[in-house]
Every structure is written in structure tokens, then in C-alpha cells.
Short mmCIF file of C-alpha atoms in Angstrom, two decimals:
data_model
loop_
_atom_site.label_atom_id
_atom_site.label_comp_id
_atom_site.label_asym_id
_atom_site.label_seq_id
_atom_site.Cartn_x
_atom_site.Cartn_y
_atom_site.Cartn_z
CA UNK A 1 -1.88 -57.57 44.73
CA UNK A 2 -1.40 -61.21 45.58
CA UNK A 3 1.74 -60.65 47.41
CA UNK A 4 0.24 -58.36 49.51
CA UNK A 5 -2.61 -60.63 50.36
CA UNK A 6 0.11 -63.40 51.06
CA UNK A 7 2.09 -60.94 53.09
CA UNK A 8 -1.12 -59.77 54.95
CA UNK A 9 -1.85 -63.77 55.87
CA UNK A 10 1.20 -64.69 57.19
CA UNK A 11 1.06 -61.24 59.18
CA UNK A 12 -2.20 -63.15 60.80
CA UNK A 13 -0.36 -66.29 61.09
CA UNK A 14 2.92 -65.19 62.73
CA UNK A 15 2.88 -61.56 64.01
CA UNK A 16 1.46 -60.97 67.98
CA UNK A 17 -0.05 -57.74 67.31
CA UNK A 18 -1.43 -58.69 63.99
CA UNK A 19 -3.13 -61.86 65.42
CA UNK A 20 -4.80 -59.90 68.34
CA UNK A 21 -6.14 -57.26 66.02
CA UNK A 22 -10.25 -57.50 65.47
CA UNK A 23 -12.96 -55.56 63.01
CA UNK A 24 -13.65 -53.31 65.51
CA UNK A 25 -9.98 -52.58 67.14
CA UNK A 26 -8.70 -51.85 63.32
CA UNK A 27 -11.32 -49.34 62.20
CA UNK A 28 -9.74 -46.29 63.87
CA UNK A 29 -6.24 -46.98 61.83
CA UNK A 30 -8.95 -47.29 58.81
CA UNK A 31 -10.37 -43.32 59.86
CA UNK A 32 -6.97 -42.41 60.35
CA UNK A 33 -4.74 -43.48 57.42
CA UNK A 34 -7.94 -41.73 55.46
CA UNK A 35 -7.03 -38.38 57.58
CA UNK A 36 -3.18 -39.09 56.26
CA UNK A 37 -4.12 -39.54 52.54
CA UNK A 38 -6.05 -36.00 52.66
CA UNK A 39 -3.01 -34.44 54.06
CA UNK A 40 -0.45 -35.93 51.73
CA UNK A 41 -2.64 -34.60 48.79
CA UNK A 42 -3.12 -31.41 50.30
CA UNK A 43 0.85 -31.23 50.53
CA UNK A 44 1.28 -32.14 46.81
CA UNK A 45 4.16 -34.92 47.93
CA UNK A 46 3.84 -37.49 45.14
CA UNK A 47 5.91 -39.97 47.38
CA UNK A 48 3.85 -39.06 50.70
CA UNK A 49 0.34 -39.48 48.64
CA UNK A 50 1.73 -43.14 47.16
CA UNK A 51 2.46 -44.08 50.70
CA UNK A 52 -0.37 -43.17 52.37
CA UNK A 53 -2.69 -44.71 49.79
CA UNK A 54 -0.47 -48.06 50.44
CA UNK A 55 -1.49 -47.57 53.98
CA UNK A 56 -5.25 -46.91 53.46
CA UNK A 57 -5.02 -49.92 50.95
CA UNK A 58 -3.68 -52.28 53.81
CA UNK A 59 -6.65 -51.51 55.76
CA UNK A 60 -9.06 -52.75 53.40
CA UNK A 61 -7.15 -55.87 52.65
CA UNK A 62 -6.42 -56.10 56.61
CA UNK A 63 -10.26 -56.45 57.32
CA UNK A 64 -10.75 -58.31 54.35
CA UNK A 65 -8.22 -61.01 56.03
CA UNK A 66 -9.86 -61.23 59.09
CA UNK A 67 -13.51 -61.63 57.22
CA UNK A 68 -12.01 -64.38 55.55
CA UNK A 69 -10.85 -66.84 58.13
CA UNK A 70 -14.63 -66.36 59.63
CA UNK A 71 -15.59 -67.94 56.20
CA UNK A 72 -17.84 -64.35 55.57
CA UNK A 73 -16.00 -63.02 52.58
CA UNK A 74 -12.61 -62.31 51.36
CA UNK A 75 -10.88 -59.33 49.23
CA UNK A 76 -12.12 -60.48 45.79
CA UNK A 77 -15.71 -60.40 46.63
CA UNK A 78 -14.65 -56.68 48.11
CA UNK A 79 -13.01 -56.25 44.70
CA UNK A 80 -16.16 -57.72 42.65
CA UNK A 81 -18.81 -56.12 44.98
CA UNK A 82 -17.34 -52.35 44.33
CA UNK A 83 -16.87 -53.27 40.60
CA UNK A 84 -20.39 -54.25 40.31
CA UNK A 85 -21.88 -50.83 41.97
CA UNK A 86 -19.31 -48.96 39.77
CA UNK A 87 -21.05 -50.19 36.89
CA UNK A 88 -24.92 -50.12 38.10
CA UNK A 89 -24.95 -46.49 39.30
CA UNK A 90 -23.39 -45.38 36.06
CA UNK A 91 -25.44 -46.88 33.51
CA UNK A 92 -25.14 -43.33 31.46
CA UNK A 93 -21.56 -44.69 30.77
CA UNK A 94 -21.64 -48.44 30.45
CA UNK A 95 -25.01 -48.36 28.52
CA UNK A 96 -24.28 -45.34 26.77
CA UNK A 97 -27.56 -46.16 24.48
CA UNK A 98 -29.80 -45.79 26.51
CA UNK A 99 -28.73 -42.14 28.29
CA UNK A 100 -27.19 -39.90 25.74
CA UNK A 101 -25.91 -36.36 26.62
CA UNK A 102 -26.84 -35.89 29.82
CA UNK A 103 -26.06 -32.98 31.91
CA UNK A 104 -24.14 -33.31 35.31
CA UNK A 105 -27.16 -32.33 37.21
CA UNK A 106 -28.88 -35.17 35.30
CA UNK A 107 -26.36 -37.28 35.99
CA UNK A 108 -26.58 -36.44 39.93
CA UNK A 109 -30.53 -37.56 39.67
CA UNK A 110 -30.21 -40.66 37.88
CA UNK A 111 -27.25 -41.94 40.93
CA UNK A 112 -29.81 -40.29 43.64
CA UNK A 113 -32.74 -42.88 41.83
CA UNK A 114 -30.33 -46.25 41.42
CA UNK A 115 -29.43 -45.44 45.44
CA UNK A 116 -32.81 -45.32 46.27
CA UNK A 117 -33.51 -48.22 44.62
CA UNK A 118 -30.87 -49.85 46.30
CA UNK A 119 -32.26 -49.48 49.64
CA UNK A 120 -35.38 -50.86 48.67
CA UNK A 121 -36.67 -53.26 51.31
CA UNK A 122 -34.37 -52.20 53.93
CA UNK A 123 -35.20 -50.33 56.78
CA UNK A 124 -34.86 -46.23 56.26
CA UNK A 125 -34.36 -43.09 58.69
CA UNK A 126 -34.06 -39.61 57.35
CA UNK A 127 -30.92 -39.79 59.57
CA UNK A 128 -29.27 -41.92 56.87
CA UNK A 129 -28.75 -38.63 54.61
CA UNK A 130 -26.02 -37.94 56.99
CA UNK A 131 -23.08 -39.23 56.15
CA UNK A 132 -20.89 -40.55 58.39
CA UNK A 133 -17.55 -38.95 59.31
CA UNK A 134 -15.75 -37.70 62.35
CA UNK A 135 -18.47 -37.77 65.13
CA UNK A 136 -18.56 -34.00 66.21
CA UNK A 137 -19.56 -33.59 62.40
CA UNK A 138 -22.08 -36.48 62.52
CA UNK A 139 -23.42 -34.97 65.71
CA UNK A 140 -23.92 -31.45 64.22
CA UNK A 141 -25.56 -32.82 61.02
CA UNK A 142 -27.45 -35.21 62.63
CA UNK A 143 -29.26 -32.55 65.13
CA UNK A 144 -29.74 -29.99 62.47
CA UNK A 145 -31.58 -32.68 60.14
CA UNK A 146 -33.22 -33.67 63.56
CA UNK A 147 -33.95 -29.67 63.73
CA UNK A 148 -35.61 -29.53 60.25
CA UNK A 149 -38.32 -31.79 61.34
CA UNK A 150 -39.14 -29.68 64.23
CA UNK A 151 -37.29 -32.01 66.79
CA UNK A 152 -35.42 -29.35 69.11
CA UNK A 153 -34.94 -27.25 71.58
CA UNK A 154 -36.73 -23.61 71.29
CA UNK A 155 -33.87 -21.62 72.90
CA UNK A 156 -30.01 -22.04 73.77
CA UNK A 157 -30.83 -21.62 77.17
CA UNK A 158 -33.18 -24.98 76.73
CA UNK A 159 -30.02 -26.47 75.15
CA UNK A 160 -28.09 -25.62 78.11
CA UNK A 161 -30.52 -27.07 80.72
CA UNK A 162 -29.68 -29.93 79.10
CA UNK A 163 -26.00 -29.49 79.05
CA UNK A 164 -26.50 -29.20 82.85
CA UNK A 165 -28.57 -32.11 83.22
CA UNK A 166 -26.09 -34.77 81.02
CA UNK A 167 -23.20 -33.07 83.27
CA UNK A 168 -25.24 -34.24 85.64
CA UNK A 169 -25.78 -37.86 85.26
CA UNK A 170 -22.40 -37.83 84.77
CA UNK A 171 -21.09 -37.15 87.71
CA UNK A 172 -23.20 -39.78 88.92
CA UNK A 173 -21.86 -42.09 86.89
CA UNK A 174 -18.34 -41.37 87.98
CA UNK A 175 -19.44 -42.19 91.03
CA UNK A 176 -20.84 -45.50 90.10
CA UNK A 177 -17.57 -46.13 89.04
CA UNK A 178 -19.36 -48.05 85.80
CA UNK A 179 -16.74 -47.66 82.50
CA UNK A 180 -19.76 -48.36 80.79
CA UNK A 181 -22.10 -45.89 82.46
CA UNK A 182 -19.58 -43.26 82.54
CA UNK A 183 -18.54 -43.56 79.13
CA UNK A 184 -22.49 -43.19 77.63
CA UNK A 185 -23.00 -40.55 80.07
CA UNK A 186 -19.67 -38.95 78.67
CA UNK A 187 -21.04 -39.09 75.41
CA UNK A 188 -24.34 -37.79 76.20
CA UNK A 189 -22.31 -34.94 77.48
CA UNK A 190 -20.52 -34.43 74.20
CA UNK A 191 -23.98 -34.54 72.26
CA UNK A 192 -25.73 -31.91 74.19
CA UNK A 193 -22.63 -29.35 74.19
CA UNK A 194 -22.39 -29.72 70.47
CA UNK A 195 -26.19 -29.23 70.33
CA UNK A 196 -25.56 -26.01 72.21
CA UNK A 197 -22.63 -24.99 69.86
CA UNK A 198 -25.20 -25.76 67.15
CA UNK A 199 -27.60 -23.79 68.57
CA UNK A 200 -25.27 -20.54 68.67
CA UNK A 201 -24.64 -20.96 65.29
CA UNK A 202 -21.04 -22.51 66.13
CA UNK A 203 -19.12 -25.19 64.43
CA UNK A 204 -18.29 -27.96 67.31
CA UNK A 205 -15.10 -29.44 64.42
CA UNK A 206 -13.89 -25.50 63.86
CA UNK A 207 -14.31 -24.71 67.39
CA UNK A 208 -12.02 -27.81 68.49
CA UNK A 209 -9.54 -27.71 65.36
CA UNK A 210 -8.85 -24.10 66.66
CA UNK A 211 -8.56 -25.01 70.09
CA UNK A 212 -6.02 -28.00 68.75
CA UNK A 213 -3.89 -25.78 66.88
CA UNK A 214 -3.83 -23.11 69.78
CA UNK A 215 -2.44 -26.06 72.35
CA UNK A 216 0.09 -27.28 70.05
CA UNK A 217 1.31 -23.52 69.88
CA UNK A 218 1.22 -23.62 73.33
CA UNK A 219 2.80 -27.00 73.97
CA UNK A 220 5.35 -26.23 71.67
CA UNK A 221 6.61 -22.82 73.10
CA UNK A 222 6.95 -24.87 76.59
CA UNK A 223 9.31 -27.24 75.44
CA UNK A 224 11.15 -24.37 73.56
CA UNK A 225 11.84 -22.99 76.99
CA UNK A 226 11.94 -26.11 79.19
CA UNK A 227 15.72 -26.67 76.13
CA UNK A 228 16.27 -23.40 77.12
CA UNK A 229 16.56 -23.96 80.59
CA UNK A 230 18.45 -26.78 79.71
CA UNK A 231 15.53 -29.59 81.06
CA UNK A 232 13.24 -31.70 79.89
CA UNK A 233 9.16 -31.02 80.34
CA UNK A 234 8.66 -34.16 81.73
CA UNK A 235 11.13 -33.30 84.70
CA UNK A 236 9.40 -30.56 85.47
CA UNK A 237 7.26 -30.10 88.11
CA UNK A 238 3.57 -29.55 87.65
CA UNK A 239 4.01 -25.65 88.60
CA UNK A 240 6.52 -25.33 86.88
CA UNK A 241 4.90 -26.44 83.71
CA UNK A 242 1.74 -24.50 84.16
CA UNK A 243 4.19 -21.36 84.51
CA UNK A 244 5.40 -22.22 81.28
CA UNK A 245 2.22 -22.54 80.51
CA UNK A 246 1.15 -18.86 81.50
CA UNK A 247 4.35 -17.32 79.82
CA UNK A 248 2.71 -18.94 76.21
CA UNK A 249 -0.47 -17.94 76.76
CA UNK A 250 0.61 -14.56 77.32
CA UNK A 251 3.59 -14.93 74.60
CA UNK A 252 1.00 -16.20 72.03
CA UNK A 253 -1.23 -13.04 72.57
CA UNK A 254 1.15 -10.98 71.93
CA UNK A 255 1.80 -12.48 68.29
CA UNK A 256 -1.39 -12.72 67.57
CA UNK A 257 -1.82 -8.74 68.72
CA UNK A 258 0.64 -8.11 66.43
CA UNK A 259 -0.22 -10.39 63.26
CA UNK A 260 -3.89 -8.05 63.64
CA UNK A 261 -2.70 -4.92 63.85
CA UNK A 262 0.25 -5.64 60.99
CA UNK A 263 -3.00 -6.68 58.78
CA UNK A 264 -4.92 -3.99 60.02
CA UNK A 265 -1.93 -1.64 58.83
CA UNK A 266 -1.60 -3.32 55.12
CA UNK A 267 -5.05 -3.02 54.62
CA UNK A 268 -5.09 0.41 55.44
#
């Protein structure tokens, strides 16, 4: 561990990128080296899951680094502060005395009650049950707990007036030519189609993982045939691509006709 807190200073102390890199610039590597540890496990690579835990494991000592030369903290109060929390919101094993045999759903209360206590004094939302997470998630959770309290639209057709109305604003915005304007309006965008998606009973992170894996299909069958034709995508012309594009579309269909009906046949 201390080598890799030496290594990670000097990193700060010699390296271009390292020294231009902020809180705020490094959390998306943070939120995606997490994404890379769930896929290694799910792929059962022992060497794949070691490395990408090394990687996730950089990113806490990487912020930790940066905390420290602002005098704030450093990676042993990260170390001590986790340690501590460990041991106060499992007091059923580290003062085993005092709670004997209980039950996992006892066990679930008793971390519920030390959390609440926790947050004691600080400010509270019912929003904070949400956890946070990639935002199309966040933004479905946080309507529907919005939706329990009787904060929402009546009807999808509401939901889409409102759709219409961010879309909207937004156009305005490009035309304002303000990054900053555009980019809340953008989002405001986002927010309401989820809340429509929501509304139809859709999931906004299903709906887009699908529509993901569908372009990569897609993508992938165009530079199948752009070898094919002995060229490179990127020196075709636009038409030219979206032709390819057409041909996987169509291509893809058909596959997918097939795959059905060859299910539909061994179910039968």
C-alpha cells in the first residue's frame, strides 16, 4: 500500500495529465472502473477481476492524493473513517453481548436505526432514499418516490406537454448559444422524457441498454462490409454509410425474424 501511495505522489509531481487532473474531472474514471469491476466478475476472469479492482483502488487513493495536498485529508483517515463505520453499524458482531442470535431481517433494522442516527442533525429529504447511480436510474427513482407523495403528472399526455415544453426552451437555448443554458435545458429535456418513459411503465436504463446493443450490431455489420469492399468507414462518404446503414437494419431484422420463429418452433 505505501508504494502505491508513493507511486500515486510522484504521478502528481511529475506526470502532465496527472497534475491537471481535479475531484471533479476524476469522478467519471471512479463510475467507470466500478462498471469494469461488475463486468470482470460477471465474466468469472480471476486475472480481469484482480485488475480491475487495482483500477477502482487507484481511484480512491487518486482522490485521496489530491485531498491531501489541500491539507483536507489523506488515504489513512479514508482508511480509519470506513474502519470506524464498519465497526459502528455492526455492533451485533463486534459487541456480540449485547445482540445475540439475531435474524437477518433483525439485522437489516438495527443498520436502518445506527443510519438514522447517523444523520442526526443534518439536513434530510425523502429524496435521499435514492441511491445514487447512473443518472437515468436516479431520474426514474427519484420521480417515482416524487410520485408516491402525490407530486406528478395525472396522465402521459401531461408528461408529454412537458416533454414539448423542455424541447422547447431548448431550442431557445441553442439559440442563445449559452453552453451553460443549453446544457440545463438539455438536461431538463432528459428528465421529462424519462418521466414520460416512467409514466408508460418503461425502463429509461433498459430502453437505452437495448438501443446500445442494437447500434453496436449495427455499427458492427457496417464495418464488416465497408472490409468487404475493401475500405475503411471513415472513407466513406456520408451516403454511403447510411446505405450501409439501411442494409443492417434490414440484415438485423431478418436474424432477429428468424431467432423468433426458431424459438417459436422449439417451444412448440
Amino acid at each position: 500500500m505505501e508504494k502505491l501511495l508513493a507511486i500515486m505522489q510522484e504521478l502528481r509531481q511529475k506526470c502532465p495529465w496527472d497534475q491537471q487532473q481535479t475531484p471533479e474531472s476524476l469522478t467519471r474514471y471512479a463510475i467507470e472502473e466500478a462498471y469494469e469491476v461488475e463486468a470482470a466478475v460477471r465474466s468469472g476472469d480471476i486475472d480481469e477481476i484482480r485488475n480491475e479492482l487495482g483500477d477502482l483502488l487507484l481511484q480512491v487513493v487518486f482522490q485521496s492524493q489530491m485531498f491531501e495536498e489541500k491539507g483536507l485529508f489523506n488515504f489513512q483517515d479514508v482508511v480509519n473513517a470506513i474502519s470506524e463505520k464498519l465497526v459502528r453499524r455492526h455492533p451485533h458482531v463486534f459487541e456480540a453481548e449485547k445482540y445475540q442470535n439475531l435474524t437477518s431481517g433483525q439485522v437489516s433494522e438495527l443498520w436502518k436505526h445506527i443510519k438514522q442516527q447517523e444523520k442526526q442533525g443534518k439536513v434530510q429529504s425523502r429524496l435521499d432514499e435514492v441511491k445514487h447511480g447512473p443518472a437515468l436510474i436516479q431520474a426514474h427513482e427519484i420521480q417515482k418516490k416524487a410520485a408516491q407523495l402525490g407530486f406528478d403528472f395525472e396522465t402521459v399526455g401531461d408528461a408529454w406537454g412537458k416533454l414539448d415544453e423542455e424541447l422547447g426552451e431548448l431550442h431557445a437555448a441553442i439559440q442563445s448559444q449559452s453552453t451553460g443554458a443549453m446544457q440545463e435545458e438539455f438536461g431538463d429535456c432528459l428528465f421529462s422524457l424519462i418521466n414520460v418513459g416512467r409514466k408508460l411503465g418503461l425502463s429509461s436504463e433498459a430502453s437505452l441498454l437495448a438501443m446500445i446493443h442494437k447500434f453496436r450490431s449495427r455499427f458492427a455489420y457496417m464495418e464488416q462490409q465497408a472490409q468487404q469492399l475493401n475500405t475503411d468507414l471513415q472513407d466513406m462518404s456520408l451516403t454511403e454509410m447510411d446505405q450501409l446503414w439501411e442494409q443492417a437494419k434490414q440484415q438485423l431484422k431478418s436474424r432477429e425474424r428468424s431467432h423468433d420463429f426458431a424459438a417459436g418452433e422449439q417451444q412448440i
